[in-house]
Structure formats: C-alpha cells, structure tokens
Amino acid sequence: MVRINRETDYGIGILTAMARSPEQRFSTVRLAEQQGLPQPMVAKILKNLTRAGVLVSYRGAKGGYGLARPAREISVAEIITALEGPIAFTECVEEGVDACQYGDACTTSANWWRISQVVQQALGSISLKDMSEPVVPLRMMAPQPGSLKGDAS
C-alpha cells in the first residue's frame, strides 16, 4: 500500500490548523496540545518544515512559527517532499535509472516515472488552503451497507 507516513499526516494536520489562523504565531507547546501530539514530535515536524521553507520561525517573547507564504501557495506535494523526500514510487524514479541494477533492461521504469509525475501533479494541485477548508467527513462519504448496486438486501 502506498501511503504517507505518520509524521507527514501529523504535519499536514498541524499546517491546516495554522492555515486557519494565518496571522497568528504558534508555539510548539500550543500546537502539540491542539493536535494531541507529543511535543518532541511536533518540534521535529516544525523544524523540518522550517528547513524546507514552508514555515518561518520567530524568536523572542512573541515568537513561534508561522506560514512562510499564503496557504494557497503551499502545495500538499511540497509538504510531503519536505517531510518524506521526493515523491516517487520506485528507486529508479527517485534516484535515476543509473541507481538501479536493472536500469538498462527495465521495461517499466518509464511507466513508473509517468505514474510518479501524475501523482506529483495531483498533489501539487491541492493547496494547504484547500486542505484547511471544511469538507464532508470521509465517514459520511463512505457508501452505506446495501447502498451499492448488487448488494443483497
């Protein structure tokens, strides 16, 4: 199964909370409490997002963290890349065909590259602003038993 790691999931949750109040500065303690996460985990995520240019860090009594740019300018792809590294499904897509021992004979690497590009574009088209806006909870979108064609009632 292809999925983001827990740190990235938490990071997106933290960033969506920040995007809802972009004029505020957030402390590690406050974000940890709001999100129900351990403070060391939040500190690590904030440090990585700051290093990647997604967040800015402010020092002093009124310090904390804030978004480096408007939420509409920060993509989900950028967040994932900041916390996990390049979005790629295979090693040859991430590091180049030369990194793969089967690179010269591989007949699927071009297709993996295409798939990775489509996923990258899809994630790049969704902004942090999009993620921070309310939507119908997934639970409410899931089909109810017996609602699909062919279900026995």
CSV table of N, CA and C in Angstrom, one decimal:
chain,number,residue,atom,x,y,z
A,1,MET,N,0.8,-1.2,0.0
A,1,MET,CA,0.0,0.0,0.0
A,1,MET,C,0.9,1.2,0.0
A,2,VAL,N,0.5,2.2,-0.8
A,2,VAL,CA,1.2,3.5,-0.9
A,2,VAL,C,0.5,4.5,0.0
A,3,ARG,N,1.2,5.0,1.0
A,3,ARG,CA,0.6,6.0,1.9
A,3,ARG,C,1.7,6.9,2.5
A,4,ILE,N,1.2,8.0,3.0
A,4,ILE,CA,2.2,8.9,3.6
A,4,ILE,C,2.5,8.4,5.0
A,5,ASN,N,3.6,8.8,5.6
A,5,ASN,CA,3.9,8.3,6.9
A,5,ASN,C,3.2,9.1,8.0
A,6,ARG,N,3.3,8.7,9.2
A,6,ARG,CA,2.6,9.3,10.3
A,6,ARG,C,3.0,10.7,10.5
A,7,GLU,N,4.3,11.0,10.4
A,7,GLU,CA,4.9,12.3,10.6
A,7,GLU,C,4.3,13.3,9.6
A,8,THR,N,4.1,12.8,8.4
A,8,THR,CA,3.6,13.7,7.3
A,8,THR,C,2.1,13.9,7.6
A,9,ASP,N,1.4,12.9,8.0
A,9,ASP,CA,0.0,13.1,8.4
A,9,ASP,C,-0.2,14.1,9.5
A,10,TYR,N,0.6,14.0,10.5
A,10,TYR,CA,0.6,15.0,11.6
A,10,TYR,C,1.0,16.3,11.1
A,11,GLY,N,2.0,16.4,10.3
A,11,GLY,CA,2.4,17.7,9.7
A,11,GLY,C,1.3,18.4,9.0
A,12,ILE,N,0.6,17.7,8.2
A,12,ILE,CA,-0.5,18.3,7.4
A,12,ILE,C,-1.6,18.8,8.4
A,13,GLY,N,-1.9,18.0,9.4
A,13,GLY,CA,-2.8,18.4,10.4
A,13,GLY,C,-2.4,19.7,11.1
A,14,ILE,N,-1.1,19.8,11.5
A,14,ILE,CA,-0.6,21.0,12.1
A,14,ILE,C,-0.7,22.2,11.2
A,15,LEU,N,-0.3,22.0,9.9
A,15,LEU,CA,-0.3,23.1,9.0
A,15,LEU,C,-1.7,23.5,8.7
A,16,THR,N,-2.7,22.6,8.6
A,16,THR,CA,-4.1,23.1,8.3
A,16,THR,C,-4.6,23.9,9.5
A,17,ALA,N,-4.2,23.6,10.7
A,17,ALA,CA,-4.6,24.4,11.9
A,17,ALA,C,-4.0,25.8,11.8
A,18,MET,N,-2.7,25.8,11.3
A,18,MET,CA,-2.0,27.1,11.2
A,18,MET,C,-2.6,27.9,10.0
A,19,ALA,N,-3.0,27.2,9.0
A,19,ALA,CA,-3.6,27.9,7.8
A,19,ALA,C,-5.0,28.6,8.1
A,20,ARG,N,-5.7,28.0,9.1
A,20,ARG,CA,-7.0,28.6,9.5
A,20,ARG,C,-6.8,29.9,10.3
A,21,SER,N,-5.6,30.2,10.8
A,21,SER,CA,-5.3,31.4,11.5
A,21,SER,C,-4.0,31.9,11.1
A,22,PRO,N,-3.8,32.3,9.8
A,22,PRO,CA,-2.5,32.6,9.3
A,22,PRO,C,-1.8,33.8,9.9
A,23,GLU,N,-2.6,34.7,10.5
A,23,GLU,CA,-2.0,35.9,11.1
A,23,GLU,C,-1.3,35.6,12.5
A,24,GLN,N,-1.6,34.4,13.0
A,24,GLN,CA,-1.1,34.1,14.4
A,24,GLN,C,0.3,33.4,14.3
A,25,ARG,N,1.0,33.4,15.4
A,25,ARG,CA,2.2,32.7,15.5
A,25,ARG,C,1.9,31.5,16.5
A,26,PHE,N,2.4,30.4,16.3
A,26,PHE,CA,2.1,29.2,17.0
A,26,PHE,C,3.3,28.7,17.7
A,27,SER,N,3.2,28.3,19.0
A,27,SER,CA,4.3,27.7,19.7
A,27,SER,C,4.2,26.2,19.6
A,28,THR,N,5.3,25.5,19.8
A,28,THR,CA,5.3,24.0,19.7
A,28,THR,C,4.4,23.5,20.8
A,29,VAL,N,4.4,24.1,22.0
A,29,VAL,CA,3.5,23.6,23.0
A,29,VAL,C,2.0,23.7,22.6
A,30,ARG,N,1.7,24.9,22.1
A,30,ARG,CA,0.3,25.1,21.7
A,30,ARG,C,-0.2,24.1,20.6
A,31,LEU,N,0.7,23.9,19.6
A,31,LEU,CA,0.3,23.0,18.5
A,31,LEU,C,0.2,21.6,19.0
A,32,ALA,N,1.1,21.2,19.9
A,32,ALA,CA,1.1,19.8,20.5
A,32,ALA,C,-0.2,19.6,21.2
A,33,GLU,N,-0.6,20.6,22.0
A,33,GLU,CA,-1.8,20.5,22.8
A,33,GLU,C,-3.1,20.4,21.9
A,34,GLN,N,-3.1,21.3,20.9
A,34,GLN,CA,-4.2,21.4,20.0
A,34,GLN,C,-4.4,20.1,19.2
A,35,GLN,N,-3.3,19.5,18.8
A,35,GLN,CA,-3.3,18.3,17.9
A,35,GLN,C,-3.3,17.0,18.7
A,36,GLY,N,-3.1,17.1,20.0
A,36,GLY,CA,-3.0,15.9,20.8
A,36,GLY,C,-1.8,15.1,20.5
A,37,LEU,N,-0.7,15.7,20.2
A,37,LEU,CA,0.6,15.0,19.8
A,37,LEU,C,1.7,15.3,20.8
A,38,PRO,N,2.7,14.4,20.9
A,38,PRO,CA,3.8,14.6,21.8
A,38,PRO,C,4.6,15.9,21.3
A,39,GLN,N,5.0,16.7,22.2
A,39,GLN,CA,5.7,17.9,21.9
A,39,GLN,C,7.0,17.6,21.1
A,40,PRO,N,7.8,16.6,21.4
A,40,PRO,CA,9.0,16.3,20.6
A,40,PRO,C,8.7,16.0,19.2
A,41,MET,N,7.6,15.3,18.9
A,41,MET,CA,7.2,15.0,17.5
A,41,MET,C,6.9,16.3,16.8
A,42,VAL,N,6.1,17.2,17.4
A,42,VAL,CA,5.7,18.5,16.8
A,42,VAL,C,6.9,19.3,16.6
A,43,ALA,N,7.9,19.4,17.5
A,43,ALA,CA,9.1,20.1,17.3
A,43,ALA,C,9.9,19.6,16.1
A,44,LYS,N,10.0,18.3,16.0
A,44,LYS,CA,10.7,17.8,14.8
A,44,LYS,C,10.0,18.1,13.5
A,45,ILE,N,8.7,18.0,13.5
A,45,ILE,CA,8.0,18.4,12.3
A,45,ILE,C,8.2,19.8,11.9
A,46,LEU,N,8.0,20.7,12.9
A,46,LEU,CA,8.2,22.2,12.7
A,46,LEU,C,9.6,22.5,12.2
A,47,LYS,N,10.6,21.9,12.8
A,47,LYS,CA,12.0,22.1,12.3
A,47,LYS,C,12.1,21.7,10.9
A,48,ASN,N,11.6,20.5,10.5
A,48,ASN,CA,11.8,20.1,9.1
A,48,ASN,C,11.0,21.0,8.1
A,49,LEU,N,9.8,21.4,8.5
A,49,LEU,CA,9.0,22.3,7.7
A,49,LEU,C,9.7,23.7,7.5
A,50,THR,N,10.4,24.2,8.6
A,50,THR,CA,11.1,25.4,8.6
A,50,THR,C,12.3,25.3,7.7
A,51,ARG,N,13.0,24.2,7.8
A,51,ARG,CA,14.2,24.0,7.0
A,51,ARG,C,13.8,24.0,5.5
A,52,ALA,N,12.6,23.4,5.2
A,52,ALA,CA,12.2,23.3,3.8
A,52,ALA,C,11.5,24.6,3.3
A,53,GLY,N,11.4,25.6,4.1
A,53,GLY,CA,10.8,26.9,3.7
A,53,GLY,C,9.3,27.0,3.7
A,54,VAL,N,8.7,26.0,4.3
A,54,VAL,CA,7.2,26.0,4.4
A,54,VAL,C,6.8,26.9,5.6
A,55,LEU,N,7.6,26.9,6.7
A,55,LEU,CA,7.3,27.7,7.8
A,55,LEU,C,8.5,28.7,8.1
A,56,VAL,N,8.2,29.7,8.9
A,56,VAL,CA,9.2,30.6,9.3
A,56,VAL,C,9.2,30.5,10.9
A,57,SER,N,10.3,30.7,11.5
A,57,SER,CA,10.4,30.7,12.9
A,57,SER,C,10.7,32.1,13.4
A,58,TYR,N,10.0,32.5,14.4
A,58,TYR,CA,10.2,33.8,15.0
A,58,TYR,C,10.7,33.7,16.4
A,59,ARG,N,11.7,34.4,16.8
A,59,ARG,CA,12.3,34.4,18.1
A,59,ARG,C,11.7,35.4,19.0
A,60,GLY,N,11.9,35.2,20.3
A,60,GLY,CA,11.5,36.2,21.3
A,60,GLY,C,10.2,35.9,22.0
A,61,ALA,N,9.8,36.8,22.9
A,61,ALA,CA,8.6,36.6,23.7
A,61,ALA,C,7.3,36.4,22.8
A,62,LYS,N,7.3,37.0,21.7
A,62,LYS,CA,6.1,36.8,20.8
A,62,LYS,C,6.5,35.9,19.6
A,63,GLY,N,7.4,35.1,19.9
A,63,GLY,CA,7.9,34.2,18.8
A,63,GLY,C,7.0,33.0,18.6
A,64,GLY,N,7.5,32.1,17.8
A,64,GLY,CA,6.7,30.9,17.4
A,64,GLY,C,6.9,30.6,16.0
A,65,TYR,N,6.0,30.0,15.4
A,65,TYR,CA,6.0,29.6,14.0
A,65,TYR,C,4.9,30.2,13.2
A,66,GLY,N,5.1,30.4,11.9
A,66,GLY,CA,4.0,30.9,11.0
A,66,GLY,C,4.3,30.4,9.6
A,67,LEU,N,3.3,30.4,8.8
A,67,LEU,CA,3.5,30.0,7.4
A,67,LEU,C,4.4,31.0,6.7
A,68,ALA,N,5.3,30.4,5.9
A,68,ALA,CA,6.2,31.2,5.1
A,68,ALA,C,5.6,32.0,4.0
A,69,ARG,N,4.5,31.4,3.5
A,69,ARG,CA,3.7,32.0,2.4
A,69,ARG,C,2.3,31.8,2.6
A,70,PRO,N,1.4,32.4,1.8
A,70,PRO,CA,0.0,32.2,2.0
A,70,PRO,C,-0.3,30.7,1.7
A,71,ALA,N,-1.3,30.2,2.4
A,71,ALA,CA,-1.7,28.7,2.4
A,71,ALA,C,-2.0,28.3,0.9
A,72,ARG,N,-2.5,29.2,0.1
A,72,ARG,CA,-2.9,28.9,-1.3
A,72,ARG,C,-1.6,28.6,-2.1
A,73,GLU,N,-0.4,29.1,-1.6
A,73,GLU,CA,0.8,28.9,-2.4
A,73,GLU,C,1.6,27.7,-1.9
A,74,ILE,N,1.2,27.0,-0.9
A,74,ILE,CA,1.9,25.8,-0.4
A,74,ILE,C,1.1,24.6,-0.8
A,75,SER,N,1.7,23.7,-1.5
A,75,SER,CA,1.0,22.5,-2.0
A,75,SER,C,1.2,21.3,-1.1
A,76,VAL,N,0.3,20.4,-1.2
A,76,VAL,CA,0.5,19.1,-0.5
A,76,VAL,C,1.8,18.4,-0.9
A,77,ALA,N,2.1,18.5,-2.2
A,77,ALA,CA,3.3,17.9,-2.7
A,77,ALA,C,4.5,18.5,-2.0
A,78,GLU,N,4.5,19.8,-1.8
A,78,GLU,CA,5.7,20.4,-1.2
A,78,GLU,C,5.8,20.0,0.3
A,79,ILE,N,4.7,19.8,1.0
A,79,ILE,CA,4.7,19.4,2.4
A,79,ILE,C,5.2,17.9,2.5
A,80,ILE,N,4.7,17.1,1.6
A,80,ILE,CA,5.1,15.7,1.6
A,80,ILE,C,6.6,15.6,1.3
A,81,THR,N,7.1,16.3,0.3
A,81,THR,CA,8.5,16.3,0.0
A,81,THR,C,9.4,16.9,1.1
A,82,ALA,N,8.9,17.9,1.8
A,82,ALA,CA,9.6,18.4,3.0
A,82,ALA,C,9.7,17.4,4.1
A,83,LEU,N,8.7,16.6,4.3
A,83,LEU,CA,8.8,15.7,5.4
A,83,LEU,C,9.2,14.2,5.1
A,84,GLU,N,9.1,13.8,3.8
A,84,GLU,CA,9.4,12.5,3.4
A,84,GLU,C,10.5,12.4,2.4
A,85,GLY,N,10.7,13.4,1.6
A,85,GLY,CA,11.6,13.4,0.5
A,85,GLY,C,10.8,13.3,-0.8
A,86,PRO,N,11.5,13.0,-1.9
A,86,PRO,CA,10.9,13.1,-3.2
A,86,PRO,C,9.7,12.1,-3.3
A,87,ILE,N,8.7,12.5,-4.0
A,87,ILE,CA,7.5,11.6,-4.3
A,87,ILE,C,7.9,10.8,-5.5
A,88,ALA,N,8.1,9.5,-5.2
A,88,ALA,CA,8.5,8.5,-6.3
A,88,ALA,C,8.1,7.2,-5.8
A,89,PHE,N,7.6,6.4,-6.8
A,89,PHE,CA,7.2,5.0,-6.4
A,89,PHE,C,8.3,4.0,-6.5
A,90,THR,N,9.3,4.3,-7.2
A,90,THR,CA,10.5,3.3,-7.3
A,90,THR,C,11.8,4.1,-7.1
A,91,GLU,N,12.8,3.3,-6.8
A,91,GLU,CA,14.1,3.9,-6.6
A,91,GLU,C,14.6,4.5,-7.9
A,92,CYS,N,14.4,3.9,-9.0
A,92,CYS,CA,14.9,4.5,-10.3
A,92,CYS,C,14.3,5.8,-10.6
A,93,VAL,N,13.0,6.0,-10.2
A,93,VAL,CA,12.3,7.3,-10.4
A,93,VAL,C,12.9,8.4,-9.5
A,94,GLU,N,13.2,7.9,-8.2
A,94,GLU,CA,13.7,8.9,-7.2
A,94,GLU,C,15.2,9.2,-7.5
A,95,GLU,N,16.0,8.2,-7.8
A,95,GLU,CA,17.5,8.5,-7.9
A,95,GLU,C,18.0,8.3,-9.3
A,96,GLY,N,17.2,8.1,-10.3
A,96,GLY,CA,17.7,7.9,-11.7
A,96,GLY,C,17.9,6.5,-12.0
A,97,VAL,N,17.8,6.2,-13.3
A,97,VAL,CA,17.9,4.8,-13.8
A,97,VAL,C,19.3,4.2,-13.5
A,98,ASP,N,20.3,5.1,-13.4
A,98,ASP,CA,21.6,4.6,-13.1
A,98,ASP,C,21.7,4.0,-11.7
A,99,ALA,N,20.8,4.3,-10.8
A,99,ALA,CA,20.8,3.8,-9.4
A,99,ALA,C,20.3,2.4,-9.4
A,100,CYS,N,19.6,1.9,-10.4
A,100,CYS,CA,19.0,0.6,-10.4
A,100,CYS,C,19.9,-0.4,-11.2
A,101,GLN,N,20.1,-1.5,-10.6
A,101,GLN,CA,21.0,-2.6,-11.2
A,101,GLN,C,20.4,-3.1,-12.5
A,102,TYR,N,19.1,-3.0,-12.6
A,102,TYR,CA,18.4,-3.5,-13.8
A,102,TYR,C,18.0,-2.4,-14.8
A,103,GLY,N,18.5,-1.2,-14.6
A,103,GLY,CA,18.1,0.0,-15.3
A,103,GLY,C,18.2,-0.2,-16.9
A,104,ASP,N,19.2,-0.8,-17.4
A,104,ASP,CA,19.3,-0.9,-18.8
A,104,ASP,C,18.3,-1.9,-19.4
A,105,ALA,N,17.9,-2.9,-18.7
A,105,ALA,CA,17.0,-3.9,-19.2
A,105,ALA,C,15.5,-3.6,-18.7
A,106,CYS,N,15.3,-2.7,-17.9
A,106,CYS,CA,14.0,-2.5,-17.3
A,106,CYS,C,13.0,-1.9,-18.3
A,107,THR,N,11.9,-2.6,-18.4
A,107,THR,CA,10.8,-2.2,-19.4
A,107,THR,C,9.7,-1.4,-18.7
A,108,THR,N,9.8,-1.2,-17.4
A,108,THR,CA,8.7,-0.5,-16.7
A,108,THR,C,9.1,0.9,-16.1
A,109,SER,N,10.4,1.2,-16.1
A,109,SER,CA,10.8,2.4,-15.4
A,109,SER,C,10.1,3.7,-16.0
A,110,ALA,N,10.0,3.7,-17.3
A,110,ALA,CA,9.3,4.9,-17.9
A,110,ALA,C,7.9,5.0,-17.4
A,111,ASN,N,7.2,3.9,-17.3
A,111,ASN,CA,5.8,4.0,-16.8
A,111,ASN,C,5.8,4.4,-15.3
A,112,TRP,N,6.7,3.9,-14.5
A,112,TRP,CA,6.8,4.3,-13.1
A,112,TRP,C,7.1,5.8,-13.0
A,113,TRP,N,7.9,6.3,-13.9
A,113,TRP,CA,8.2,7.7,-14.0
A,113,TRP,C,6.9,8.5,-14.3
A,114,ARG,N,6.1,8.0,-15.3
A,114,ARG,CA,4.9,8.7,-15.6
A,114,ARG,C,3.9,8.7,-14.5
A,115,ILE,N,3.8,7.5,-13.8
A,115,ILE,CA,2.8,7.4,-12.7
A,115,ILE,C,3.3,8.4,-11.6
A,116,SER,N,4.6,8.4,-11.3
A,116,SER,CA,5.0,9.3,-10.2
A,116,SER,C,4.8,10.8,-10.6
A,117,GLN,N,4.9,11.1,-11.9
A,117,GLN,CA,4.6,12.5,-12.3
A,117,GLN,C,3.1,12.9,-12.2
A,118,VAL,N,2.3,11.9,-12.5
A,118,VAL,CA,0.8,12.2,-12.3
A,118,VAL,C,0.5,12.4,-10.9
A,119,VAL,N,1.0,11.6,-10.0
A,119,VAL,CA,0.7,11.7,-8.6
A,119,VAL,C,1.3,13.0,-8.1
A,120,GLN,N,2.5,13.4,-8.5
A,120,GLN,CA,3.2,14.6,-8.1
A,120,GLN,C,2.3,15.8,-8.5
A,121,GLN,N,1.8,15.8,-9.8
A,121,GLN,CA,0.9,16.9,-10.3
A,121,GLN,C,-0.4,16.9,-9.5
A,122,ALA,N,-1.0,15.8,-9.2
A,122,ALA,CA,-2.2,15.8,-8.4
A,122,ALA,C,-2.0,16.4,-7.0
A,123,LEU,N,-1.0,16.0,-6.4
A,123,LEU,CA,-0.7,16.5,-5.0
A,123,LEU,C,-0.2,18.0,-5.1
A,124,GLY,N,0.4,18.4,-6.2
A,124,GLY,CA,0.8,19.7,-6.4
A,124,GLY,C,-0.4,20.7,-6.7
A,125,SER,N,-1.5,20.1,-7.1
A,125,SER,CA,-2.7,20.9,-7.4
A,125,SER,C,-3.6,21.2,-6.2
A,126,ILE,N,-3.3,20.5,-5.1
A,126,ILE,CA,-4.0,20.7,-3.9
A,126,ILE,C,-3.2,21.5,-2.9
A,127,SER,N,-3.8,22.7,-2.5
A,127,SER,CA,-3.0,23.6,-1.7
A,127,SER,C,-3.4,23.4,-0.2
A,128,LEU,N,-2.5,23.9,0.6
A,128,LEU,CA,-2.8,23.9,2.1
A,128,LEU,C,-4.1,24.6,2.4
A,129,LYS,N,-4.4,25.6,1.6
A,129,LYS,CA,-5.7,26.3,1.8
A,129,LYS,C,-6.9,25.3,1.5
A,130,ASP,N,-6.7,24.6,0.4
A,130,ASP,CA,-7.8,23.5,0.1
A,130,ASP,C,-7.9,22.6,1.3
A,131,MET,N,-6.8,22.1,1.8
A,131,MET,CA,-6.8,21.2,2.9
A,131,MET,C,-7.4,21.8,4.2
A,132,SER,N,-7.3,23.1,4.4
A,132,SER,CA,-7.8,23.7,5.6
A,132,SER,C,-9.3,24.1,5.6
A,133,GLU,N,-9.9,23.9,4.4
A,133,GLU,CA,-11.3,24.3,4.3
A,133,GLU,C,-12.2,23.1,4.7
A,134,PRO,N,-13.3,23.3,5.3
A,134,PRO,CA,-14.1,22.2,5.8
A,134,PRO,C,-14.7,21.4,4.6
A,135,VAL,N,-14.8,20.1,4.7
A,135,VAL,CA,-15.4,19.3,3.7
A,135,VAL,C,-16.2,18.2,4.5
A,136,VAL,N,-17.0,17.5,3.7
A,136,VAL,CA,-17.8,16.4,4.3
A,136,VAL,C,-16.8,15.3,4.9
A,137,PRO,N,-16.9,14.9,6.1
A,137,PRO,CA,-16.1,13.9,6.7
A,137,PRO,C,-16.1,12.6,5.8
A,138,LEU,N,-15.0,11.9,5.7
A,138,LEU,CA,-14.9,10.7,4.9
A,138,LEU,C,-16.0,9.7,5.4
A,139,ARG,N,-16.2,9.6,6.7
A,139,ARG,CA,-17.2,8.7,7.2
A,139,ARG,C,-18.6,8.9,6.5
A,140,MET,N,-18.9,10.1,6.3
A,140,MET,CA,-20.2,10.5,5.7
A,140,MET,C,-20.2,10.2,4.2
A,141,MET,N,-19.0,10.2,3.6
A,141,MET,CA,-18.9,9.9,2.1
A,141,MET,C,-19.0,8.4,1.8
A,142,ALA,N,-18.6,7.6,2.7
A,142,ALA,CA,-18.5,6.2,2.5
A,142,ALA,C,-19.8,5.6,2.2
A,143,PRO,N,-19.9,4.7,1.3
A,143,PRO,CA,-21.2,4.0,1.0
A,143,PRO,C,-21.7,3.3,2.2
A,144,GLN,N,-23.0,3.3,2.4
A,144,GLN,CA,-23.6,2.6,3.5
A,144,GLN,C,-23.9,1.2,3.0
A,145,PRO,N,-23.9,0.2,3.9
A,145,PRO,CA,-24.2,-1.2,3.6
A,145,PRO,C,-25.6,-1.2,2.8
A,146,GLY,N,-25.6,-2.0,1.7
A,146,GLY,CA,-26.8,-2.1,1.0
A,146,GLY,C,-27.1,-1.0,0.0
A,147,SER,N,-26.2,0.0,0.0
A,147,SER,CA,-26.5,1.2,-0.9
A,147,SER,C,-25.9,1.0,-2.3
A,148,LEU,N,-25.0,0.0,-2.5
A,148,LEU,CA,-24.3,-0.2,-3.7
A,148,LEU,C,-25.1,-1.2,-4.6
A,149,LYS,N,-25.1,-1.0,-5.9
A,149,LYS,CA,-25.8,-1.9,-6.8
A,149,LYS,C,-25.2,-3.3,-6.6
A,150,GLY,N,-26.0,-4.3,-6.6
A,150,GLY,CA,-25.6,-5.6,-6.5
A,150,GLY,C,-25.5,-6.1,-5.0
A,151,ASP,N,-25.7,-5.2,-4.1
A,151,ASP,CA,-25.7,-5.6,-2.7
A,151,ASP,C,-27.0,-6.4,-2.4
A,152,ALA,N,-26.9,-7.5,-1.7
A,152,ALA,CA,-28.1,-8.2,-1.3
A,152,ALA,C,-28.7,-7.5,-0.1
A,153,SER,N,-30.0,-7.3,-0.2
A,153,SER,CA,-30.7,-6.6,0.9
A,153,SER,C,-31.4,-7.6,1.8
